[in-house]
mmCIF file of C-alpha atoms and ligand atoms in Angstrom:
data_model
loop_
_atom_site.group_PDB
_atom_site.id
_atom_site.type_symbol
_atom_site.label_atom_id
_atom_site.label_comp_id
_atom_site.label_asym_id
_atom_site.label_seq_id
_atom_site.Cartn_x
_atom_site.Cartn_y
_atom_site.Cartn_z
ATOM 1 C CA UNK A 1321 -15.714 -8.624 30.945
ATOM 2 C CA UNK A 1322 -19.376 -9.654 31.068
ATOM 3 C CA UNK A 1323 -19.724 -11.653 27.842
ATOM 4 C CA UNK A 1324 -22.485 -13.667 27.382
ATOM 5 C CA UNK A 1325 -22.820 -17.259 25.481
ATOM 6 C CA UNK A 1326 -23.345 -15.780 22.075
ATOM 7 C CA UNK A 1327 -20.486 -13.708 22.291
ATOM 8 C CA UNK A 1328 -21.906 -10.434 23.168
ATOM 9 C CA UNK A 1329 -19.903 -7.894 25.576
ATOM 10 C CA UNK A 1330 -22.309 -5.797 27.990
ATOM 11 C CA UNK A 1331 -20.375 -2.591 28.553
ATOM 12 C CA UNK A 1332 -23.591 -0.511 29.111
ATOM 13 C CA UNK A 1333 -25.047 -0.657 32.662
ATOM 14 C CA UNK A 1334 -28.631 0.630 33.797
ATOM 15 C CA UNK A 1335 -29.135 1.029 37.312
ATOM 16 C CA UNK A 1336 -32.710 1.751 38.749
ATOM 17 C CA UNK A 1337 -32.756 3.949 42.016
ATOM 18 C CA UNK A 1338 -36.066 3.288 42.814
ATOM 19 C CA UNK A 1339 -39.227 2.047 41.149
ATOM 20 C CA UNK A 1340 -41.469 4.714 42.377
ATOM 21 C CA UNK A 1341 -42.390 7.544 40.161
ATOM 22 C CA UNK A 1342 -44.273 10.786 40.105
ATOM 23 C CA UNK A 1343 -46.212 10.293 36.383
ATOM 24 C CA UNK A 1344 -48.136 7.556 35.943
ATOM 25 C CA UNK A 1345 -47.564 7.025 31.910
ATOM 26 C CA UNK A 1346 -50.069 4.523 30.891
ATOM 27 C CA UNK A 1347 -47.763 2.509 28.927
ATOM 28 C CA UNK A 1348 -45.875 1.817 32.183
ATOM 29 C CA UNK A 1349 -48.050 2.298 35.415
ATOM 30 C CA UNK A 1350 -51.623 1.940 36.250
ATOM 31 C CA UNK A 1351 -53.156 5.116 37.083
ATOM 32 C CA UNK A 1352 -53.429 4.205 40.882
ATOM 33 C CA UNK A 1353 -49.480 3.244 40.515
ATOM 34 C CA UNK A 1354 -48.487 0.806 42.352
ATOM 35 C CA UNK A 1355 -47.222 -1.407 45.394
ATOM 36 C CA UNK A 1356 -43.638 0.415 45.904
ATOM 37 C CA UNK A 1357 -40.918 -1.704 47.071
ATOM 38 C CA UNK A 1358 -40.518 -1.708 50.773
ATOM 39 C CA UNK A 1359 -37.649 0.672 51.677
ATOM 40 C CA UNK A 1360 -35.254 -2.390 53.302
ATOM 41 C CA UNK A 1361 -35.560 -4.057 49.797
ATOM 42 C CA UNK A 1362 -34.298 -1.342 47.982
ATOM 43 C CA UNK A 1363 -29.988 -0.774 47.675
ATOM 44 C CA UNK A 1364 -28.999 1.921 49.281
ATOM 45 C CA UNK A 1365 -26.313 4.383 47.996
ATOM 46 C CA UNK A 1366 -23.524 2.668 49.267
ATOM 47 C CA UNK A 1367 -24.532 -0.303 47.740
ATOM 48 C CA UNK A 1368 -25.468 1.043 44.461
ATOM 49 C CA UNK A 1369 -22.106 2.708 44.651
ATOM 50 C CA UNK A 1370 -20.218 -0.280 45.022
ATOM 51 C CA UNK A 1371 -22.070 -1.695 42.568
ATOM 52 C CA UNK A 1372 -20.920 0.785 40.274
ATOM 53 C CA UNK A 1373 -17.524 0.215 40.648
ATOM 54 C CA UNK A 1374 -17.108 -3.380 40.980
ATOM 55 C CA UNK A 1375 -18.873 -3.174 36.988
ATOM 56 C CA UNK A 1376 -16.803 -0.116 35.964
ATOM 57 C CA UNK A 1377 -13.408 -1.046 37.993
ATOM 58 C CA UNK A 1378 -13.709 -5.200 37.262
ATOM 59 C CA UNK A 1379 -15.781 -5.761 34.920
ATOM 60 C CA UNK A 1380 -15.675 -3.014 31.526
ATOM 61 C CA UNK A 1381 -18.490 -1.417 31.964
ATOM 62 C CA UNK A 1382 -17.784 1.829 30.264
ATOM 63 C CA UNK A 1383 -21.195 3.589 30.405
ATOM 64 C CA UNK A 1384 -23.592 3.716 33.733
ATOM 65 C CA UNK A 1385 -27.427 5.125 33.095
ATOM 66 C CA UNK A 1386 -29.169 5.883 36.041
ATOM 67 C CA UNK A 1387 -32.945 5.076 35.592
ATOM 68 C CA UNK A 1388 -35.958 3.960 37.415
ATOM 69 C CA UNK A 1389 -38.762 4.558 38.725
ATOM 70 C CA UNK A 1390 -38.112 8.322 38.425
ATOM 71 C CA UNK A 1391 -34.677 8.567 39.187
ATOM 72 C CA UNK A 1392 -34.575 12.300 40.685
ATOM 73 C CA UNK A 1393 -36.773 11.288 43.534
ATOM 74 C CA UNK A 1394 -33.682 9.342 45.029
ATOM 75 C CA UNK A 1395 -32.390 11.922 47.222
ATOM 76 C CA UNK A 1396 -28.818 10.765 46.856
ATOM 77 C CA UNK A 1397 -28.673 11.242 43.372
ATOM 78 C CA UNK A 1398 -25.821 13.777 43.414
ATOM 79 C CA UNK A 1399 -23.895 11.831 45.498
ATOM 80 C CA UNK A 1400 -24.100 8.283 43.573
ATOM 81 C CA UNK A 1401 -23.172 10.555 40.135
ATOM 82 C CA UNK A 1402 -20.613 12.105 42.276
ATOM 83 C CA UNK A 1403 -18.778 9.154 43.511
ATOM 84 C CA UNK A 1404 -19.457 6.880 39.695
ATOM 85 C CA UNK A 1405 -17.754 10.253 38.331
ATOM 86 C CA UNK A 1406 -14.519 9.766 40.533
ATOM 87 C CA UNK A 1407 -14.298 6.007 39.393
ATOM 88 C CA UNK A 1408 -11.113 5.173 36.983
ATOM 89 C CA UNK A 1409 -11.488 4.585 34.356
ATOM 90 C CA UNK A 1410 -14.345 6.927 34.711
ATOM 91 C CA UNK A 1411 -17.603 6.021 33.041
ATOM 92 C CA UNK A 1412 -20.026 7.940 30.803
ATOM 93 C CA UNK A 1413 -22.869 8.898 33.201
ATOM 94 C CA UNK A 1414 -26.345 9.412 32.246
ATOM 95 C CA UNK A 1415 -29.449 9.644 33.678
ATOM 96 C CA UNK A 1416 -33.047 8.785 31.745
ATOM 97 C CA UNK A 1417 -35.671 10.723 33.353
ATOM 98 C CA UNK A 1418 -39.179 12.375 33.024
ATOM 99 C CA UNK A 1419 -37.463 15.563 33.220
ATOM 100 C CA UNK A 1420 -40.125 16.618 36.733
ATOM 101 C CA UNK A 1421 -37.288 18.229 39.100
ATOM 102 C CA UNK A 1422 -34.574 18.997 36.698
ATOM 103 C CA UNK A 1423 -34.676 22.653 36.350
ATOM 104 C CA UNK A 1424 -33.432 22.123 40.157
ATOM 105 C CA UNK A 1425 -30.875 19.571 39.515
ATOM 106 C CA UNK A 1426 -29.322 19.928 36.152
ATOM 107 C CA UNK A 1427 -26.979 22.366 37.838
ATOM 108 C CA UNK A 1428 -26.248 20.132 40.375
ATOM 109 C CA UNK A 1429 -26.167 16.901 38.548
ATOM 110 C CA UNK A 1430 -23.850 18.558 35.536
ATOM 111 C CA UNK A 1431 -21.240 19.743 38.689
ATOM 112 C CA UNK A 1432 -21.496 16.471 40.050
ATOM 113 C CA UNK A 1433 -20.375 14.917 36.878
ATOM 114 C CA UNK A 1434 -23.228 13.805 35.247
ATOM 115 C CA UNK A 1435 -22.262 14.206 30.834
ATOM 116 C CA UNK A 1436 -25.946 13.691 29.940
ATOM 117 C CA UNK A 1437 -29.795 13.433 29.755
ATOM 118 C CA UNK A 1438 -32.010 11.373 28.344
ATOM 119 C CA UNK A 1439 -35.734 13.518 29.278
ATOM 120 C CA UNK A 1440 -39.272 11.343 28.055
ATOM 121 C CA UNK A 1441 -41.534 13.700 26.219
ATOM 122 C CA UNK A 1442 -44.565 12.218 24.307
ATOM 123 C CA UNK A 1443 -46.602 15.155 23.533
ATOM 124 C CA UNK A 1444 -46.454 19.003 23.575
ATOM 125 C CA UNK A 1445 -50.336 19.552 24.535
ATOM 126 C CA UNK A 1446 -51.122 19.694 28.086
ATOM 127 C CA UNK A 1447 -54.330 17.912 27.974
ATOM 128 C CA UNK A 1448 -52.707 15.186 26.285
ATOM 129 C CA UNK A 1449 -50.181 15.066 28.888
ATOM 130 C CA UNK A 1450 -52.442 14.557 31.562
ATOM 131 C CA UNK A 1451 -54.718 11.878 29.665
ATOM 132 C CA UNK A 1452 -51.219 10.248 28.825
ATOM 133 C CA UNK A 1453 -49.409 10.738 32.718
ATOM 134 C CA UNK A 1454 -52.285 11.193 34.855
ATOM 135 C CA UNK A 1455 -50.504 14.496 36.087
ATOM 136 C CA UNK A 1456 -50.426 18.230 35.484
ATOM 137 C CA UNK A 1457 -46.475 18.784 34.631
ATOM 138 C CA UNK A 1458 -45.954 19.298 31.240
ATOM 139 C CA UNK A 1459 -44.608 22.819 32.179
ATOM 140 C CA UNK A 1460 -42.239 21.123 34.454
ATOM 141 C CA UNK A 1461 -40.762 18.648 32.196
ATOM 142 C CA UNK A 1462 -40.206 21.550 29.394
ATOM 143 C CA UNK A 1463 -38.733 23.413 32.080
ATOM 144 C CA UNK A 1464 -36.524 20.397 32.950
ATOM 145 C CA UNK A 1465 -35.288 20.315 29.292
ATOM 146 C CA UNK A 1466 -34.321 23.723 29.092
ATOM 147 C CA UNK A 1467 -32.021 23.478 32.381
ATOM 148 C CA UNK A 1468 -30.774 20.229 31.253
ATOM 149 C CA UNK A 1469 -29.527 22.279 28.032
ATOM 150 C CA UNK A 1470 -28.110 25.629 29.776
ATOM 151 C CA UNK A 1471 -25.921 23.254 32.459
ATOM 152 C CA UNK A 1472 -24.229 21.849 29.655
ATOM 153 C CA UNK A 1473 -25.594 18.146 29.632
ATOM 154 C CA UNK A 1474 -25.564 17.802 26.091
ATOM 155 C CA UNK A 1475 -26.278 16.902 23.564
ATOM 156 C CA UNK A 1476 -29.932 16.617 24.918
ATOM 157 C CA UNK A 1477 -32.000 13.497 24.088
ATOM 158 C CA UNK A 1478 -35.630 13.181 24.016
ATOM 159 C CA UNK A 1479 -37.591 9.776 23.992
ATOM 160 C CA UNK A 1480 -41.119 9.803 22.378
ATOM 161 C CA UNK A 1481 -43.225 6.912 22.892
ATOM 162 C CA UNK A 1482 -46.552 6.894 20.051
ATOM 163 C CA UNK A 1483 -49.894 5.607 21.253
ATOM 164 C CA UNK A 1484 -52.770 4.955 18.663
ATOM 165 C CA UNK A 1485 -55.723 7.698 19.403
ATOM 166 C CA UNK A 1486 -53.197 9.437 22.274
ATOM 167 C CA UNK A 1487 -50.657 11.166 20.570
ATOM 168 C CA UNK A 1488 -50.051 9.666 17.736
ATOM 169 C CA UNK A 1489 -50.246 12.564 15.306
ATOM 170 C CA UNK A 1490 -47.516 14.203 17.519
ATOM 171 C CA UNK A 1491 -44.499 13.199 15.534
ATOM 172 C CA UNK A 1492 -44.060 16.054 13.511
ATOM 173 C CA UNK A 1493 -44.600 18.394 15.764
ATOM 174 C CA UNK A 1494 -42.485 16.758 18.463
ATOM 175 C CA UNK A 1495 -39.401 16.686 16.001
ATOM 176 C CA UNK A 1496 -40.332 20.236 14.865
ATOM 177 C CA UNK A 1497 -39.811 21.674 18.844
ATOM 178 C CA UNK A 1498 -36.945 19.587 19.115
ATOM 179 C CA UNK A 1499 -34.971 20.775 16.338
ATOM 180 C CA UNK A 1500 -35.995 23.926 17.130
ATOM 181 C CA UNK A 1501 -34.421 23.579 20.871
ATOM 182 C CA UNK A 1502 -31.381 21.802 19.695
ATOM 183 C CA UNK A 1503 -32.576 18.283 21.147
ATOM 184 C CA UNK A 1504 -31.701 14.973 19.623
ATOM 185 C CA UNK A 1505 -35.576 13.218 19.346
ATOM 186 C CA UNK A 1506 -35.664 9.601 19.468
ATOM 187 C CA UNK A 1507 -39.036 7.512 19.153
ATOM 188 C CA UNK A 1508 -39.117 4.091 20.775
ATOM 189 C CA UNK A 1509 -42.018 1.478 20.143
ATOM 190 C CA UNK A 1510 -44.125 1.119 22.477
ATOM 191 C CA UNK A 1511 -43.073 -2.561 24.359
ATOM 192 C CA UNK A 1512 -45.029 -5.067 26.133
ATOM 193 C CA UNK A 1513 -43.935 -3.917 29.336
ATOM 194 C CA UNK A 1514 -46.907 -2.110 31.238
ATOM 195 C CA UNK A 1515 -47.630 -2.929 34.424
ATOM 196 C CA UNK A 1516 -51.613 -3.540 33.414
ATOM 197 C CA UNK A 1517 -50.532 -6.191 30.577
ATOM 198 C CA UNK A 1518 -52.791 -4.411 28.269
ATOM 199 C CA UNK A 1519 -49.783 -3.856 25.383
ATOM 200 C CA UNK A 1520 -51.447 -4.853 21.830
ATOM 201 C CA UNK A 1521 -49.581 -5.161 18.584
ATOM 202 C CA UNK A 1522 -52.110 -3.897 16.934
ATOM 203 C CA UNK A 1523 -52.141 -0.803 19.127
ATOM 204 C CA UNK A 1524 -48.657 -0.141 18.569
ATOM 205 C CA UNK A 1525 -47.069 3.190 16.599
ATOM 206 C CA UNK A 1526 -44.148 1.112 14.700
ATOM 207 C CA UNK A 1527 -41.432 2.657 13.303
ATOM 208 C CA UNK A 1528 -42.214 2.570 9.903
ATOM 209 C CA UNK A 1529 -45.440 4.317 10.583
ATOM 210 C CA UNK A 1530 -43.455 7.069 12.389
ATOM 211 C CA UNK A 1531 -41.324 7.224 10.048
ATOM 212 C CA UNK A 1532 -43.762 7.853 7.114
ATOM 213 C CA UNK A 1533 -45.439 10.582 9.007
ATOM 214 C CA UNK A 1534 -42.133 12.183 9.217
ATOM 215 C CA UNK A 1535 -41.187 12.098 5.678
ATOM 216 C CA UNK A 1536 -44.088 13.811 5.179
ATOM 217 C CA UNK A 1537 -42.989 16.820 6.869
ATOM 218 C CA UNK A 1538 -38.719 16.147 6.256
ATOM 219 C CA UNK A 1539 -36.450 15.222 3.952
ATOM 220 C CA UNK A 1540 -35.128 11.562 5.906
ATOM 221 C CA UNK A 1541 -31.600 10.182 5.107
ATOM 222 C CA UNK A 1542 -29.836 7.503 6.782
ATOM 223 C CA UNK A 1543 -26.758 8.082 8.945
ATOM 224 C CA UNK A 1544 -23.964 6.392 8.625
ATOM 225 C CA UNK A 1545 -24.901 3.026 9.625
ATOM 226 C CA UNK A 1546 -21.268 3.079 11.889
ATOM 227 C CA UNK A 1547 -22.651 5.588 13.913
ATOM 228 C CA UNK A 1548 -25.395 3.278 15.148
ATOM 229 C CA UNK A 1549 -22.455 0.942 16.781
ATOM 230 C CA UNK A 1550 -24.587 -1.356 19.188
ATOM 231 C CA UNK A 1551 -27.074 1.607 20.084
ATOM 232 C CA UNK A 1552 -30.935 0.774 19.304
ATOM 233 C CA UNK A 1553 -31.865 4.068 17.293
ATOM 234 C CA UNK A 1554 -31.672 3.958 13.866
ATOM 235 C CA UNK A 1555 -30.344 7.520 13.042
ATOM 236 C CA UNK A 1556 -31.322 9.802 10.186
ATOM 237 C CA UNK A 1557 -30.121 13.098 8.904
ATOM 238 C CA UNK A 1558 -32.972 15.725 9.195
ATOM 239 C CA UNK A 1559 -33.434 17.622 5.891
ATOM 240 C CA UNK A 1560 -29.411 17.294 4.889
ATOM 241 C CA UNK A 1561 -28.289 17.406 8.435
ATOM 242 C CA UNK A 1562 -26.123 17.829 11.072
ATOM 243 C CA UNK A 1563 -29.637 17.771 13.306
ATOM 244 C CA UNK A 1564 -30.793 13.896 13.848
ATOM 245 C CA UNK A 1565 -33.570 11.928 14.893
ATOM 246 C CA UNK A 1566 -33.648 8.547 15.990
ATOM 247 C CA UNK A 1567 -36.532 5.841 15.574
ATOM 248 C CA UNK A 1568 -36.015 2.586 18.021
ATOM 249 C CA UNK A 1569 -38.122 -0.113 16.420
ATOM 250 C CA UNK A 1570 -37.379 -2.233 19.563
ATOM 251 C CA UNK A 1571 -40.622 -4.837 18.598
ATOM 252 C CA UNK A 1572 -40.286 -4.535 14.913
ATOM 253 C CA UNK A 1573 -36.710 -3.863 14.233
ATOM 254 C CA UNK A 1574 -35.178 -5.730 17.205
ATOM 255 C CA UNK A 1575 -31.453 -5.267 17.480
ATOM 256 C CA UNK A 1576 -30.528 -7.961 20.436
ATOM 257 C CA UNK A 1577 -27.642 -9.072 18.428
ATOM 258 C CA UNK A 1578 -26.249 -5.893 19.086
ATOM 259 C CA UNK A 1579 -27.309 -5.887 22.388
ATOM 260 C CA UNK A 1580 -24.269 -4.480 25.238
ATOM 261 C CA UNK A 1581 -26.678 -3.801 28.334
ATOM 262 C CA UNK A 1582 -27.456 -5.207 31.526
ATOM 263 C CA UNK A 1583 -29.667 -3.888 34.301
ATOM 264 C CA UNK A 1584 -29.643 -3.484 37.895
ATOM 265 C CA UNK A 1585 -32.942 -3.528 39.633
ATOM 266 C CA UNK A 1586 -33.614 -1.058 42.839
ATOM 267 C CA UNK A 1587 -33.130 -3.916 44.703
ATOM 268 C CA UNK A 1588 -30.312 -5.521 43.502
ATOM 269 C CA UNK A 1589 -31.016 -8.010 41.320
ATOM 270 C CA UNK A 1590 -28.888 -8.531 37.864
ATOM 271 C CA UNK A 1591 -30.957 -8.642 34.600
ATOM 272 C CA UNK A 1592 -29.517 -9.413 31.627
ATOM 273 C CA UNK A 1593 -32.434 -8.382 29.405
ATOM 274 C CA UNK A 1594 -35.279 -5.984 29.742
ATOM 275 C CA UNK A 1595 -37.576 -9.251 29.221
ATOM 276 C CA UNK A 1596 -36.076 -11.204 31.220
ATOM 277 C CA UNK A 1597 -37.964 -13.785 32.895
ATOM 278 C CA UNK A 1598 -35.239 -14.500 35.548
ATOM 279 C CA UNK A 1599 -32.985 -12.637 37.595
ATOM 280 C CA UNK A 1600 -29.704 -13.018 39.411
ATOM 281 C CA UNK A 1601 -29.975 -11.577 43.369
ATOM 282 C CA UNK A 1602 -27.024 -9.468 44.493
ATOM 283 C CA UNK A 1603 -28.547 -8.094 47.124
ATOM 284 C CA UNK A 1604 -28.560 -10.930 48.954
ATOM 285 C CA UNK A 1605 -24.873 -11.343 48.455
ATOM 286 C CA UNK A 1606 -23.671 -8.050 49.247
ATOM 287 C CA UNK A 1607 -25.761 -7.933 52.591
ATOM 288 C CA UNK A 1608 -24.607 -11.531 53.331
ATOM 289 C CA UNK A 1609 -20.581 -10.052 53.333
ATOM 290 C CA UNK A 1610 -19.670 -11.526 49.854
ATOM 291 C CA UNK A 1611 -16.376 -9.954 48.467
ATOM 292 C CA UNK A 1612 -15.954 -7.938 45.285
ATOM 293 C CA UNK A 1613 -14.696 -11.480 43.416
ATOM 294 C CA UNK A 1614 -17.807 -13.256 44.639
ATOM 295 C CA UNK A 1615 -20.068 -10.682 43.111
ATOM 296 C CA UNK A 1616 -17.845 -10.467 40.049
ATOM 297 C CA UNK A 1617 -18.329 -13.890 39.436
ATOM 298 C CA UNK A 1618 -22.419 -13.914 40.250
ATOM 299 C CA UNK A 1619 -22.787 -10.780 37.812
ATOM 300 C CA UNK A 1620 -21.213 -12.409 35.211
ATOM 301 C CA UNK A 1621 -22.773 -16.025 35.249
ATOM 302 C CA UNK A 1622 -25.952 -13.433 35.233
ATOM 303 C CA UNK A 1623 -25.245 -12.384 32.301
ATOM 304 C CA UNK A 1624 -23.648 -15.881 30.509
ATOM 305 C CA UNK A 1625 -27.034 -17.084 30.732
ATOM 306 C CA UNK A 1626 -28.354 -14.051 28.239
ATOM 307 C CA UNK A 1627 -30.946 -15.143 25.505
ATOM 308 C CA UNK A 1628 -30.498 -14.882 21.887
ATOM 309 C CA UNK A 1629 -33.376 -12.035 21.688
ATOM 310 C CA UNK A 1630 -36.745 -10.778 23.599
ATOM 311 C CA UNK A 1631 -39.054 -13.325 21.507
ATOM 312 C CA UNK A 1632 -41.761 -10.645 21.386
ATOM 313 C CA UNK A 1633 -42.863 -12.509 18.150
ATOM 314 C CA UNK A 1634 -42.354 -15.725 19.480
ATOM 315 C CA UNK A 1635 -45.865 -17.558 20.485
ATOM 316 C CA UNK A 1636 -44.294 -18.539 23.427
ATOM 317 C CA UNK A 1637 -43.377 -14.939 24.651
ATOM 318 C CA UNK A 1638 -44.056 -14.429 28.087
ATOM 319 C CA UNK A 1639 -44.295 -10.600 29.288
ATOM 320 C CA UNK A 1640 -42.065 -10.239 32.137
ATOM 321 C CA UNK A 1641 -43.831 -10.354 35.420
ATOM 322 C CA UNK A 1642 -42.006 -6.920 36.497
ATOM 323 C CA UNK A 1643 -43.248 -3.848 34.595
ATOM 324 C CA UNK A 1644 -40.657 -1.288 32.863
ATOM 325 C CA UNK A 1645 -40.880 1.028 36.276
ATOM 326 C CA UNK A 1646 -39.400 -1.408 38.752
ATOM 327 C CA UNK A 1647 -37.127 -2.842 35.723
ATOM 328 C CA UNK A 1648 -35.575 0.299 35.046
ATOM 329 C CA UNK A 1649 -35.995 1.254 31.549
HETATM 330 N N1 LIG B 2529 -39.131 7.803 34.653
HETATM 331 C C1 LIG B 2529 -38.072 7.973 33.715
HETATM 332 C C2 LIG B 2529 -38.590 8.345 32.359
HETATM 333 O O1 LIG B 2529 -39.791 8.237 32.133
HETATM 334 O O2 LIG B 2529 -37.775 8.739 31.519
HETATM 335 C C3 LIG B 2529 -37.147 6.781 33.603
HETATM 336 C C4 LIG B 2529 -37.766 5.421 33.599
HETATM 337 S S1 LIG B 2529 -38.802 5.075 32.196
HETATM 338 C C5 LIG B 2529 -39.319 3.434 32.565
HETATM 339 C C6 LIG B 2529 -37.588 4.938 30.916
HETATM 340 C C7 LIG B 2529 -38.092 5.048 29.503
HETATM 341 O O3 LIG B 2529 -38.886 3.928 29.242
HETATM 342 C C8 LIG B 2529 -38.948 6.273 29.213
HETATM 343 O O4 LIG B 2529 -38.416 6.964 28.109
HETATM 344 C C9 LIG B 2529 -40.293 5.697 28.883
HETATM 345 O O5 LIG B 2529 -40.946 6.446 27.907
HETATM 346 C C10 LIG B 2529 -39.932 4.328 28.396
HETATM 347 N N2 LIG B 2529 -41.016 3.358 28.527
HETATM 348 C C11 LIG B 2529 -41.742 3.031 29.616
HETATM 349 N N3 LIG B 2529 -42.629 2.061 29.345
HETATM 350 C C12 LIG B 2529 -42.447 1.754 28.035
HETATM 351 C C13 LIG B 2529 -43.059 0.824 27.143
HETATM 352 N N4 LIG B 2529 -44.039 0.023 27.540
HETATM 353 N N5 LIG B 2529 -42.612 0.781 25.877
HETATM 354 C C14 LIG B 2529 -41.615 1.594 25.453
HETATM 355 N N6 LIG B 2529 -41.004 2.490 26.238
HETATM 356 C C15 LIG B 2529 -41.414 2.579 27.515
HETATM 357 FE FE1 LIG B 2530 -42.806 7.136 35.479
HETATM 358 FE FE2 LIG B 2530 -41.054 6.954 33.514
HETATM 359 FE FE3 LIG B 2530 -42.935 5.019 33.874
HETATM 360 FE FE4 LIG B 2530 -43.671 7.433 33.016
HETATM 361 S S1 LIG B 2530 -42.315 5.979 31.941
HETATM 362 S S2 LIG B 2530 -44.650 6.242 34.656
HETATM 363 S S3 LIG B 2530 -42.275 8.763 34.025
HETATM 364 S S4 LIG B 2530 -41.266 5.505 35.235
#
C-alpha cells in the first residue's frame, strides 16, 4: 500500500496525459497558454499503462482519474481506459475533463470501460465563457455533457469554479441546469494554482459564500457526513433530496487529513500532493530498465514523504512552481 508517515493510505490515483489544453481558463493558463512539454518528456501509453497497473496490481490503488492538460486530446485515450479496465482487481476509471470532444467519445470511452465523468462548467452564458476560457465552446462542452449522460457514464459530475466579477452570480443558476439535467454540481475554491501566480484570497468565491447564495434559492441539508468518506465535497441534500450538490472548500475547509490521492505528472513524475513542492521521477526509472519492485519501492518512498496539509494559510506557503495544467488537477 502507499501509506504515508501520518498514516494516510492513497488509494486514489490521478494521472495527467498531457499538459496541453484547448481552453485557456484563467484560473489555470495564461491566455497565450503555454510552453508544452516536449513530446520525448511526456509517458507514452505504454508507460502510462504500466504505470497503471504496477499502482492498481501492487500497490491498492482502487480508483485511476485520468486528467491533464485536457485529457481527450491524448489520442490513445481509449486504449489506456481500455487496458486500466482489463486490470484485476479492476479499478474505478474516471476521467476529469472540459467536456470539448466528448459528444465524440463518450460512446467510445463508456465501451472502453470508462464508469464516469467529471465535465468543468463555470458558467452557462457564452460571453462569459469566452471572457473566462478565451474560447468559443460553450456549445461544445454542453454538448459533451449530454453524451456523457446518454452513454451511461453516470452519475454525471460537474465542477464549478467562482471568480469575483466573472461568474460569480452563477451559482444558482448553475445548480438550477444541473438538477434539471440530472448532474451532480460540485463547486471547488478557486486554489493558488494558476500558471500567472495572480491567485488572491481576497478574490476568492469561498464556500460559505456559495453556499449562502444557494440557500437563497434551496432548501440546503447536510448529507450524511459517512457519505463524504475521504472525498473533498461536502455534500448536501437539495430541497429534501435524493438530488445533491457538493461545495469543495479546498482553501477554507481543507480536508488533507482525509487526503487518499497521489498524482502522476505527463511526464512521469510522482506527486504526493497537488502543492507539492517536490517530486519523485519515474520516468527516469522506467526508461533506465528498472523492474516493477524498483518502481514500487520509488512510488512509495514518494509518497512516505507526504506533508501534513497544503499550508495555503501558512506564511511560509510557497505556490508550486508547476501550474494545475501540467499537475493534473
Ligand atoms: N482540462 C480538464 C478540466 O478542465 O476539467 C482537466 C484538468 S483541470 C486542471 C481539472 C480541474 O481543475 C477542473 O475542474 C478545473 O476547473 C480545476 N482547476 C483548475 N485550476 C484551478 C484552480 N486554480 N483552482 C481550483 N480549481 C482549478
Ligand atoms: Fe484547460 Fe482544464 Fe486548465 Fe481550463 S482548467 S485551462 S480546461 S486544463
Amino acid at each position: 500500500m502507499l501509506v504515508d508517515s501520518f498514516g494516510r493510505t492513497a488509494t486514489d490515483l490521478r494521472v495527467s496525459l498531457t499538459d496541453r489544453c484547448n481552453l485557456r481558463c484563467t484560473y489555470c493558463m495564461p491566455p497565450e497558454g503555454l510552453d508544452w512539454l516536449p513530446k520525448p518528456e511526456l509517458l507514452t501509453a505504454d508507460e502510462i499503462i504500466r504505470l497503471v497497473r504496477i499502482g492498481v496490481e501492487r500497490l491498492g490503488i482502487t480508483e485511476v482519474r485520468f486528467t491533464g492538460g485536457e485529457p481527450l486530446l491524448r489520442r490513445e485515450l481509449v486504449e489506456i481506459v481500455t487496458a486500466s479496465a482489463a486490470l484485476n482487481p479492476r479499478p474505478q476509471l474516471s476521467v476529469t475533463t472540459n467536456g470539448i470532444g466528448l459528444a465524440r467519445l463518450a460512446g467510445p470511452l463508456a465501451d472502453a470501460g470508462l464508469d464516469r465523468v467529471n465535465v468543468s462548467l463555470d458558467t452557462l452564458d457564452r460571453d462569459t465563457f469566452v471572457r473566462l476560457s478565451h474560447r468559443d465552446r460553450l456549445s461544445d462542452v454542453l454538448a459533451g455533457l449530454a453524451a456523457a449522460d446518454a452513454a451511461g457514464l453516470r452519475p454525471v459530475k460537474v465542477n464549478a469554479v467562482l471568480m469575483r466579477g466573472v461568474n460569480e452570480d452563477e451559482a444558482v443558476p448553475l445548480l438550477r441546469y444541473c438538477l434539471d439535467q440530472g448532474y451532480e454540481l460540485r463547486f471547488i475554491e478557486q486554489m493558488p494554482l494558476d500558471a500567472q501566480h495572480g491567485w488572491q484570497r481576497e478574490n476568492m468565491i469561498t464556500a460559505d459564500e456559495i453556499l449562502g447564495a444557494l440557500k437563497g434559492a434551496f432548501d440546503l441539508t447536510e448529507d450524511d457526513p459517512r457519505e463524504r468518506g475521504s472525498a473533498p465535497a461536502e455534500l448536501f441534500l437539495v430541497d429534501g433530496g435524493p438530488r445533491r450538490v457538493g461545495v469543495i472548500g479546498s482553501v477554507t475547509r481543507p480536508f488533507c487529513g482525509a487526503c487518499d490521492r497521489v498524482r502522476i505528472t505527463a511526464d512521469g513524475q510522482v506527486r504526493n500532493c497537488l502543492f507539492a513542492t517536490e517530486e519523485s521521477d519515474l520516468r527516469t526509472a522506467l526508461r533506465a530498465g528498472a523492474s516493477d519492485d524498483d518502481l514500487v519501492e520509488r512510488w512509495r518512498a514518494a509518497v512516505r514523504g507526504k506533508k501534513a496539509g497544503h499550508g495555503i494559510d501558512d506564511p511560509t506557503f510557497l505556490q508550486p512552481s508547476r501550474p494545475m495544467s501540467a499537475i493534473g488537477g
